[in-house]
Short mmCIF file of C-alpha atoms in Angstrom, two decimals:
data_model
loop_
_atom_site.label_atom_id
_atom_site.label_comp_id
_atom_site.label_asym_id
_atom_site.label_seq_id
_atom_site.Cartn_x
_atom_site.Cartn_y
_atom_site.Cartn_z
CA MET A 109 0.00 0.00 0.00
CA LYS A 110 1.38 3.36 -1.03
CA LEU A 111 0.79 6.30 1.30
CA ALA A 112 -0.52 9.52 -0.22
CA LYS A 113 2.07 12.25 -0.74
CA TYR A 114 0.48 14.45 1.91
CA SER A 115 -1.10 12.93 5.00
CA PHE A 116 -2.24 14.32 8.30
CA GLY A 117 -3.00 12.34 11.43
CA VAL A 118 -5.98 13.18 13.60
CA GLY A 119 -6.92 11.64 16.92
CA ASP A 120 -10.48 11.25 18.14
CA ARG A 121 -10.41 10.04 21.74
CA PHE A 122 -14.16 9.41 22.00
CA ALA A 123 -15.00 8.63 18.34
CA HIS A 124 -17.53 11.46 18.00
CA GLN A 125 -15.71 13.95 15.73
CA GLY A 126 -14.88 12.04 12.55
CA ARG A 127 -17.24 14.10 10.39
CA ALA A 128 -16.09 17.40 11.88
CA GLN A 129 -12.46 16.40 11.36
CA LEU A 130 -13.02 15.30 7.78
CA GLU A 131 -14.86 18.54 7.00
CA ALA A 132 -11.51 20.34 7.39
CA PHE A 133 -9.97 18.08 4.74
CA CYS A 134 -12.96 18.76 2.47
CA LEU A 135 -12.39 22.51 2.86
CA LEU A 136 -8.75 22.02 1.88
CA GLU A 137 -9.82 19.97 -1.14
CA GLN A 138 -11.95 22.92 -2.28
CA HIS A 139 -8.70 24.91 -2.45
CA GLY A 140 -7.17 22.33 -4.75
CA VAL A 141 -5.05 20.41 -2.24
CA VAL A 142 -5.82 16.81 -1.28
CA VAL A 143 -4.39 15.56 2.00
CA ALA A 144 -5.17 12.07 3.26
CA PRO A 145 -6.64 11.90 6.77
CA VAL A 146 -5.09 9.32 9.09
CA TRP A 147 -7.18 8.55 12.16
CA ASN A 148 -4.80 7.50 14.93
CA LYS A 149 -5.28 6.13 18.42
CA SER A 150 -2.69 4.32 20.51
CA ASN A 151 -3.09 1.24 22.66
CA ARG A 152 -2.52 3.43 25.74
CA GLU A 153 -5.34 5.76 24.71
CA HIS A 154 -7.70 2.83 24.14
CA HIS A 155 -6.79 1.57 27.59
CA PHE A 156 -7.41 4.93 29.25
CA VAL A 157 -10.74 5.46 27.50
CA GLY A 158 -11.91 1.85 27.58
CA SER A 159 -12.41 1.61 23.82
CA GLU A 160 -11.47 -0.98 21.20
CA PRO A 161 -9.48 -0.36 17.98
CA LEU A 162 -12.48 -1.32 15.85
CA SER A 163 -14.24 1.83 17.07
CA VAL A 164 -11.73 4.01 15.23
CA LEU A 165 -12.35 2.23 11.94
CA ALA A 166 -16.11 2.40 12.45
CA ALA A 167 -16.09 6.14 13.17
CA ALA A 168 -13.75 6.88 10.27
CA SER A 169 -15.82 4.78 7.87
CA ASP A 170 -18.98 6.61 8.89
CA ALA A 171 -17.32 9.98 8.33
CA VAL A 172 -15.96 8.99 4.92
CA ARG A 173 -19.39 7.77 3.85
CA ASP A 174 -21.31 10.75 5.19
CA LYS A 175 -18.90 13.33 3.74
CA ALA A 176 -18.59 11.42 0.42
CA TRP A 177 -14.78 11.51 0.68
CA LYS A 178 -13.37 10.03 -2.54
CA HIS A 179 -9.66 10.08 -1.72
CA ASP A 180 -7.27 7.99 0.37
CA TRP A 181 -7.77 7.64 4.11
CA TYR A 182 -6.14 5.50 6.77
CA VAL A 183 -6.57 4.13 10.28
CA ASP A 184 -3.33 4.16 12.26
CA ALA A 185 -2.40 1.64 14.94
CA ASP A 186 -0.42 4.30 16.73
CA HIS A 187 2.81 3.48 18.60
CA ILE A 188 2.27 -0.26 18.55
CA GLN A 189 4.76 -2.86 19.73
CA LEU A 190 4.84 -6.63 19.34
CA ALA A 191 2.90 -7.13 22.59
CA THR A 192 0.06 -4.81 21.51
CA VAL A 193 -0.21 -5.08 17.74
CA ASP A 194 -2.56 -8.04 17.36
CA ARG A 195 -5.70 -6.22 18.46
CA PHE A 196 -5.10 -3.71 15.63
CA ILE A 197 -4.42 -6.14 12.78
CA ASP A 198 -7.92 -6.41 11.34
CA CYS A 199 -8.99 -2.79 11.70
CA SER A 200 -5.90 -0.76 10.74
CA ASN A 201 -4.11 -0.11 7.46
CA PHE A 202 -1.36 2.13 8.87
CA PHE A 203 1.00 0.89 11.58
CA THR A 204 3.30 3.20 13.53
CA ILE A 205 5.96 0.80 14.74
CA ASP A 206 7.42 2.16 17.98
CA VAL A 207 10.88 0.87 18.82
CA ALA A 208 11.94 3.58 21.26
CA ASP A 209 12.45 1.08 24.08
CA SER A 210 15.24 -0.63 22.12
CA ILE A 211 17.18 2.51 21.24
CA GLY A 212 20.51 2.49 23.05
CA LYS A 213 20.48 -1.26 23.58
CA SER A 214 23.14 -3.00 21.55
CA ALA A 215 22.56 -5.97 19.27
CA SER A 216 24.95 -8.92 19.28
CA SER A 217 28.56 -8.37 18.36
CA SER A 218 28.24 -10.69 15.35
CA ASP A 219 25.25 -8.68 14.08
CA MET A 220 27.33 -5.51 14.39
CA ASP A 221 30.22 -7.09 12.50
CA SER A 222 27.90 -8.25 9.72
CA PHE A 223 26.20 -4.87 9.38
CA VAL A 224 29.47 -2.94 9.09
CA ALA A 225 30.86 -5.46 6.61
CA ARG A 226 27.66 -5.31 4.54
CA HIS A 227 27.74 -1.54 4.23
CA GLY A 228 31.16 -0.69 2.98
CA GLU A 229 29.54 2.05 0.87
CA LEU A 230 29.22 4.08 4.05
CA ILE A 231 32.92 4.06 4.87
CA GLY A 232 34.72 7.24 3.88
CA ARG A 233 33.10 10.39 2.48
CA VAL A 234 29.47 10.26 1.36
CA SER A 235 28.28 13.08 -0.86
CA ILE A 236 24.54 13.78 -0.69
CA SER A 237 22.72 16.28 -2.87
CA GLY A 238 21.13 18.93 -0.70
CA LEU A 239 23.71 18.76 2.09
CA ASN A 240 26.25 21.56 2.40
CA ARG A 241 28.91 19.10 3.48
CA GLU A 242 29.96 15.53 2.95
CA LEU A 243 29.18 12.97 5.61
CA GLU A 244 32.29 11.22 6.88
CA PHE A 245 32.26 7.69 8.28
CA THR A 246 34.76 5.19 9.55
CA ALA A 247 34.03 1.57 10.30
CA GLU A 248 34.16 2.52 13.97
CA SER A 249 31.68 5.40 13.62
CA VAL A 250 29.23 3.25 11.65
CA ARG A 251 29.46 0.63 14.37
CA ARG A 252 28.84 3.23 17.11
CA VAL A 253 25.63 4.33 15.43
CA ALA A 254 24.59 0.74 14.85
CA GLU A 255 25.22 -0.12 18.48
CA LYS A 256 22.65 2.51 19.42
CA TYR A 257 19.99 1.81 16.78
CA TYR A 258 20.48 -1.59 15.12
CA LEU A 259 18.57 -3.60 17.72
CA ALA A 260 15.67 -1.15 17.32
CA THR A 261 15.67 -1.73 13.56
CA GLN A 262 15.70 -5.49 14.12
CA GLN A 263 12.69 -5.12 16.39
CA ALA A 264 10.96 -3.00 13.74
CA GLY A 265 11.58 -5.77 11.22
CA GLU A 266 10.17 -8.37 13.57
CA ILE A 267 6.99 -6.35 14.14
CA TYR A 268 6.63 -5.58 10.41
CA ARG A 269 6.92 -9.26 9.47
CA HIS A 270 4.42 -10.20 12.17
CA ILE A 271 1.86 -7.78 10.68
CA ALA A 272 2.64 -8.81 7.12
CA ASN A 273 2.23 -12.50 7.91
CA LYS A 274 -1.20 -11.89 9.41
CA LYS A 275 -2.50 -9.10 7.18
CA GLY A 276 -0.62 -9.39 3.91
CA ALA A 277 2.25 -7.08 3.00
CA SER A 278 0.28 -5.13 0.42
CA HIS A 279 -2.54 -4.15 2.76
CA PHE A 280 -0.92 -1.61 5.08
CA VAL A 281 1.45 1.32 5.43
CA SER A 282 4.55 1.03 7.61
CA GLU A 283 5.95 3.85 9.71
CA VAL A 284 8.86 3.53 12.12
CA SER A 285 8.97 5.87 15.11
CA MET A 286 12.38 6.88 16.42
CA ASP A 287 11.31 10.14 18.03
CA GLU A 288 10.81 9.14 21.66
CA THR A 289 14.47 9.22 22.63
CA ASP A 290 16.72 11.70 24.41
CA ALA A 291 18.80 13.14 21.58
CA PRO A 292 17.93 14.05 17.98
CA GLN A 293 19.40 11.90 15.24
CA THR A 294 22.09 13.50 13.11
CA PRO A 295 22.03 13.11 9.30
CA SER A 296 24.78 10.49 9.62
CA GLU A 297 22.75 8.54 12.17
CA LEU A 298 19.60 8.76 10.05
CA LEU A 299 21.45 7.36 7.04
CA VAL A 300 22.73 4.39 9.04
CA ILE A 301 19.23 3.82 10.48
CA LEU A 302 17.70 3.81 6.98
CA ALA A 303 20.35 1.37 5.75
CA ALA A 304 19.51 -0.93 8.66
CA LEU A 305 15.74 -0.66 8.04
CA ALA A 306 16.33 -1.47 4.37
CA ASP A 307 18.22 -4.58 5.47
CA GLN A 308 15.07 -5.61 7.35
CA LYS A 309 13.11 -5.44 4.06
CA ILE A 310 10.55 -3.05 5.53
CA PRO A 311 8.72 -1.13 2.75
CA LEU A 312 9.02 2.01 4.81
CA GLN A 313 6.58 4.80 3.97
CA THR A 314 7.41 7.27 6.75
CA ILE A 315 9.99 7.64 9.47
CA ALA A 316 9.57 9.78 12.57
CA PRO A 317 12.99 10.94 13.77
CA LYS A 318 13.72 12.98 16.85
CA PHE A 319 14.21 16.66 16.06
CA THR A 320 15.95 19.34 18.09
CA GLY A 321 13.69 21.23 20.50
CA ARG A 322 10.59 20.41 22.52
CA PHE A 323 7.45 18.97 20.90
CA ASN A 324 5.17 19.34 23.88
CA LYS A 325 1.59 18.13 23.62
CA GLY A 326 -0.87 20.65 22.24
CA VAL A 327 1.33 23.76 22.37
CA ASP A 328 3.86 25.43 20.10
CA TYR A 329 7.39 24.28 19.40
CA VAL A 330 10.09 25.35 21.84
CA GLY A 331 13.54 25.56 20.32
CA ASP A 332 15.84 27.06 17.71
CA LEU A 333 13.84 27.58 14.50
CA THR A 334 16.96 28.02 12.36
CA LYS A 335 18.38 24.76 13.69
CA PHE A 336 15.10 22.97 13.05
CA GLU A 337 14.99 24.14 9.42
CA GLU A 338 18.56 22.98 8.91
CA GLU A 339 17.83 19.55 10.43
CA PHE A 340 14.56 19.16 8.53
CA SER A 341 16.19 20.02 5.19
CA GLU A 342 19.10 17.66 5.86
CA ASP A 343 16.76 14.81 6.78
CA ILE A 344 14.87 15.31 3.51
CA ALA A 345 18.15 15.08 1.60
CA VAL A 346 19.27 11.95 3.47
CA ILE A 347 15.94 10.22 2.81
CA ALA A 348 16.14 11.01 -0.94
CA PHE A 349 19.66 9.55 -1.00
CA ALA A 350 18.64 6.43 0.93
CA ILE A 351 15.71 5.79 -1.41
CA GLN A 352 18.13 5.57 -4.33
CA GLN A 353 20.95 3.84 -2.46
CA TYR A 354 18.92 1.16 -0.69
CA GLY A 355 15.83 0.70 -2.84
CA LEU A 356 13.43 2.05 -0.23
CA PRO A 357 9.95 3.10 -1.48
CA ASP A 358 9.99 6.35 -3.42
CA SER A 359 7.06 7.51 -1.31
CA LEU A 360 9.17 7.44 1.89
CA LYS A 361 8.83 10.75 3.75
CA LEU A 362 9.35 12.42 7.09
CA SER A 363 6.77 12.16 9.84
CA ILE A 364 6.47 14.86 12.49
CA HIS A 365 5.02 13.45 15.70
CA SER A 366 3.15 15.73 18.11
CA GLY A 367 2.96 18.07 15.14
CA SER A 368 -0.27 19.67 16.29
CA ASP A 369 -0.08 23.33 17.29
CA LYS A 370 3.56 23.70 16.20
CA PHE A 371 2.57 26.96 14.55
CA SER A 372 6.08 28.40 14.36
CA LEU A 373 7.24 25.32 12.42
CA TYR A 374 4.52 25.30 9.76
CA PRO A 375 6.07 28.02 7.55
CA ILE A 376 9.40 26.18 7.74
CA ILE A 377 7.87 22.82 6.86
CA ARG A 378 5.95 24.40 3.99
CA ARG A 379 9.10 26.08 2.63
CA CYS A 380 10.99 22.81 2.75
CA MET A 381 8.17 20.93 1.01
CA LEU A 382 7.93 23.52 -1.77
CA ARG A 383 11.70 23.67 -2.20
CA SER A 384 12.22 19.92 -2.37
CA GLY A 385 8.90 18.71 -3.78
CA VAL A 386 8.58 16.03 -1.10
CA GLY A 387 5.53 14.87 0.79
CA ILE A 388 4.98 14.99 4.53
CA HIS A 389 3.11 13.24 7.32
CA VAL A 390 2.09 15.27 10.35
CA LYS A 391 0.67 13.44 13.35
CA THR A 392 -1.38 15.49 15.79
CA ALA A 393 -1.52 14.81 19.50
CA GLY A 394 -5.11 14.49 20.59
CA THR A 395 -6.07 18.14 20.28
CA THR A 396 -9.56 17.24 19.04
CA TRP A 397 -10.34 16.33 22.65
CA LEU A 398 -9.38 19.86 23.66
CA GLU A 399 -11.69 21.31 21.03
CA GLU A 400 -14.50 19.23 22.51
CA VAL A 401 -13.73 20.74 25.91
CA ILE A 402 -13.71 24.25 24.41
CA GLY A 403 -17.06 23.63 22.75
CA LEU A 404 -18.62 22.32 25.95
CA ALA A 405 -17.29 25.29 27.90
CA GLU A 406 -18.72 27.75 25.39
CA SER A 407 -22.07 25.97 25.48
CA GLY A 408 -22.40 26.98 29.16
CA GLY A 409 -24.68 25.20 31.59
CA ASP A 410 -23.94 21.54 32.19
CA GLY A 411 -21.15 21.52 29.62
CA LEU A 412 -19.23 24.28 31.37
CA LYS A 413 -19.85 22.68 34.75
CA LEU A 414 -18.31 19.38 33.62
CA VAL A 415 -15.27 21.12 32.15
CA GLN A 416 -14.75 22.98 35.42
CA GLU A 417 -15.06 19.72 37.36
CA ILE A 418 -12.50 18.04 35.10
CA TYR A 419 -10.08 20.92 35.64
CA GLU A 420 -10.56 20.89 39.40
CA TYR A 421 -9.92 17.15 39.62
CA ALA A 422 -6.91 17.48 37.30
CA VAL A 423 -5.33 20.15 39.49
CA ASP A 424 -5.73 17.91 42.53
CA HIS A 425 -4.27 14.87 40.72
CA ILE A 426 -1.69 16.55 38.54
CA ASP A 427 1.16 14.15 39.32
CA GLU A 428 -0.89 11.09 38.46
CA LEU A 429 -2.21 12.54 35.19
CA CYS A 430 1.09 14.00 34.01
CA ALA A 431 3.36 11.04 34.81
CA PRO A 432 2.77 9.13 31.52
CA TYR A 433 3.49 12.31 29.54
CA ALA A 434 6.25 13.85 31.62
CA SER A 435 8.72 14.06 28.72
CA VAL A 436 6.30 15.94 26.43
CA ILE A 437 4.70 18.53 28.69
CA ASP A 438 6.06 21.55 30.56
CA ILE A 439 3.54 22.81 33.10
CA ASP A 440 4.36 25.62 35.50
CA ARG A 441 2.03 24.88 38.39
CA ARG A 442 2.25 28.48 39.55
CA GLN A 443 0.42 29.46 36.36
CA LEU A 444 -2.56 27.20 37.05
CA PRO A 445 -5.45 29.17 38.55
CA SER A 446 -7.10 27.85 41.67
CA ARG A 447 -10.27 25.82 41.67
CA ASP A 448 -12.14 28.74 43.24
CA VAL A 449 -11.09 31.10 40.46
CA VAL A 450 -12.02 28.72 37.65
CA ARG A 451 -15.39 28.11 39.28
CA THR A 452 -16.24 31.79 38.70
CA TRP A 453 -15.35 31.76 34.99
CA SER A 454 -17.93 32.08 32.26
CA GLY A 455 -17.96 29.66 29.36
CA LYS A 456 -16.20 32.18 27.14
CA GLU A 457 -13.49 32.76 29.74
CA MET A 458 -12.92 29.03 30.16
CA ALA A 459 -12.81 28.46 26.41
CA ALA A 460 -10.43 31.39 25.87
CA ALA A 461 -8.00 29.99 28.45
CA ILE A 462 -7.84 26.65 26.60
CA ARG A 463 -8.07 27.72 22.95
CA HIS A 464 -4.63 27.95 21.37
CA SER A 465 -4.83 31.52 20.19
CA GLN A 466 -1.31 32.72 20.84
CA HIS A 467 -2.14 36.41 20.61
CA SER A 468 -4.96 36.19 23.14
CA PRO A 469 -3.99 37.43 26.61
CA GLU A 470 -6.48 34.94 28.08
CA PHE A 471 -4.78 31.85 26.61
CA ASN A 472 -3.00 29.76 29.24
CA LYS A 473 -0.70 27.07 27.83
CA HIS A 474 -0.38 25.44 31.25
CA ILE A 475 -4.13 24.88 31.55
CA ARG A 476 -4.16 23.58 27.98
CA GLN A 477 -1.41 21.04 28.64
CA LEU A 478 -2.98 19.85 31.86
CA LEU A 479 -6.36 19.30 30.22
CA HIS A 480 -4.62 17.67 27.26
CA VAL A 481 -3.46 14.80 29.47
CA SER A 482 -6.75 14.64 31.39
CA PHE A 483 -8.94 12.98 28.78
CA LYS A 484 -9.30 9.88 30.97
CA LEU A 485 -11.41 12.02 33.32
CA ALA A 486 -13.98 12.50 30.56
CA ALA A 487 -13.91 8.75 30.04
CA LYS A 488 -14.69 8.29 33.74
CA ALA A 489 -17.66 10.62 33.32
CA GLY A 490 -18.99 8.12 30.77
CA THR A 491 -22.31 8.90 29.14
CA ARG A 492 -22.52 12.20 30.96
CA TYR A 493 -19.65 13.39 28.78
CA THR A 494 -20.72 11.80 25.51
CA ASP A 495 -24.35 12.87 25.97
CA LEU A 496 -23.15 16.46 26.33
CA LEU A 497 -21.10 16.09 23.13
CA GLN A 498 -24.23 15.03 21.29
CA LYS A 499 -26.42 17.69 22.89
CA ASN A 500 -23.95 20.43 21.92
CA GLU A 501 -22.80 18.91 18.64
CA PRO A 502 -23.05 22.10 16.48
CA ILE A 503 -20.74 24.21 18.64
CA VAL A 504 -18.35 21.32 19.40
CA SER A 505 -18.00 20.27 15.76
CA GLN A 506 -17.41 23.88 14.74
CA GLN A 507 -14.47 24.08 17.14
CA VAL A 508 -13.03 20.81 15.81
CA THR A 509 -13.28 21.78 12.15
CA THR A 510 -11.99 25.32 12.67
CA ASN A 511 -8.98 24.08 14.65
CA ILE A 512 -7.83 21.58 12.02
CA TRP A 513 -8.64 23.78 9.03
CA GLU A 514 -7.62 27.28 10.14
CA ARG A 515 -4.74 26.51 12.47
CA HIS A 516 -3.22 23.41 10.86
CA LEU A 517 -4.09 22.45 7.29
CA LYS A 518 -4.36 25.95 5.93
CA PRO A 519 -0.92 27.23 7.05
CA LEU A 520 0.77 23.94 6.19
CA PHE A 521 -0.65 23.37 2.72
CA ILE A 522 -1.88 26.76 1.53
CA GLY A 523 0.24 29.21 3.46
CA GLY A 524 -0.45 32.72 4.60
#
């Protein structure tokens, strides 16, 4: 299965916003740009919410039918590992293979010897079109990179073959995630990683490397924009070289994880896409759930009351809620208003604090991040929450569509 040139991942924690999400893609299509939606939900998110992977496929299928979407679309088994993949086999056609746990763990010495011997083309100076310098390798430097990443690529191959044996190799898209690690990969490391993944015979469609800077959940990028553009451009060049050198699929492209709300990066990504002519995959990080919360707050009444209750509980249980996401959030607890203050807010005030409008003095990125990781509290509310979504569907769906269209797809694929 070949992934569309442009694809954009959207999460839907409670499987109520598929139509509203797809409406944003339909608006983009009206401007002459087709981007494939990829509905993603991880095993951890299913566990927190108490849902099954089939629910994602069902909601996406309903949206595609109701919106008469005629283009490619995908359902992503997000961040799966060998222990969790089987429940996604029948209902997903996109698999994000997460091998972060194996990064830094060395494979056997004989595997290292074989890899270095097999890739003599890497030894010496490697000239890559699009890079301002040659990459220089020795047998020792190739081995050092392999010692950090080769076991992870072996694990990726094992997971890929497991899926292919059960599903059929032509029936899904493969992505490998290398982003959840401490340090960004250099161009030299990325080239060695791609050589190793090619050895595993994975028909790789996207790869998610670790970039410089912070990709916190639901808020803007924190880091050096010039450095990011340099890294992003170099990664594009390395991928183009590896496609030719190792016979990887010509549709292979970069994937940006936690790409939602990285507003300062969108002009850079767009420039790089236009300059190089490559595709892109951007994976958002559950911000549809936040748009639901904003819509319920603006609806007032019972919707606002539930949002206030969720916030109050989250403030009291911040350590528990933030622990699974500690590496991708930065919350200054001093900037979180007290329960008593939030209880006095109107729906518009609550919504304005959460909505990611960077120029609004009312926006509070610390509240937004805390609520981002608090979706399990809505799951605990059960039908009270989902009934309110249905009751206030017009205002909630408007928030969802506007967020994806105005703040994400439009700047990335149209500009301005």
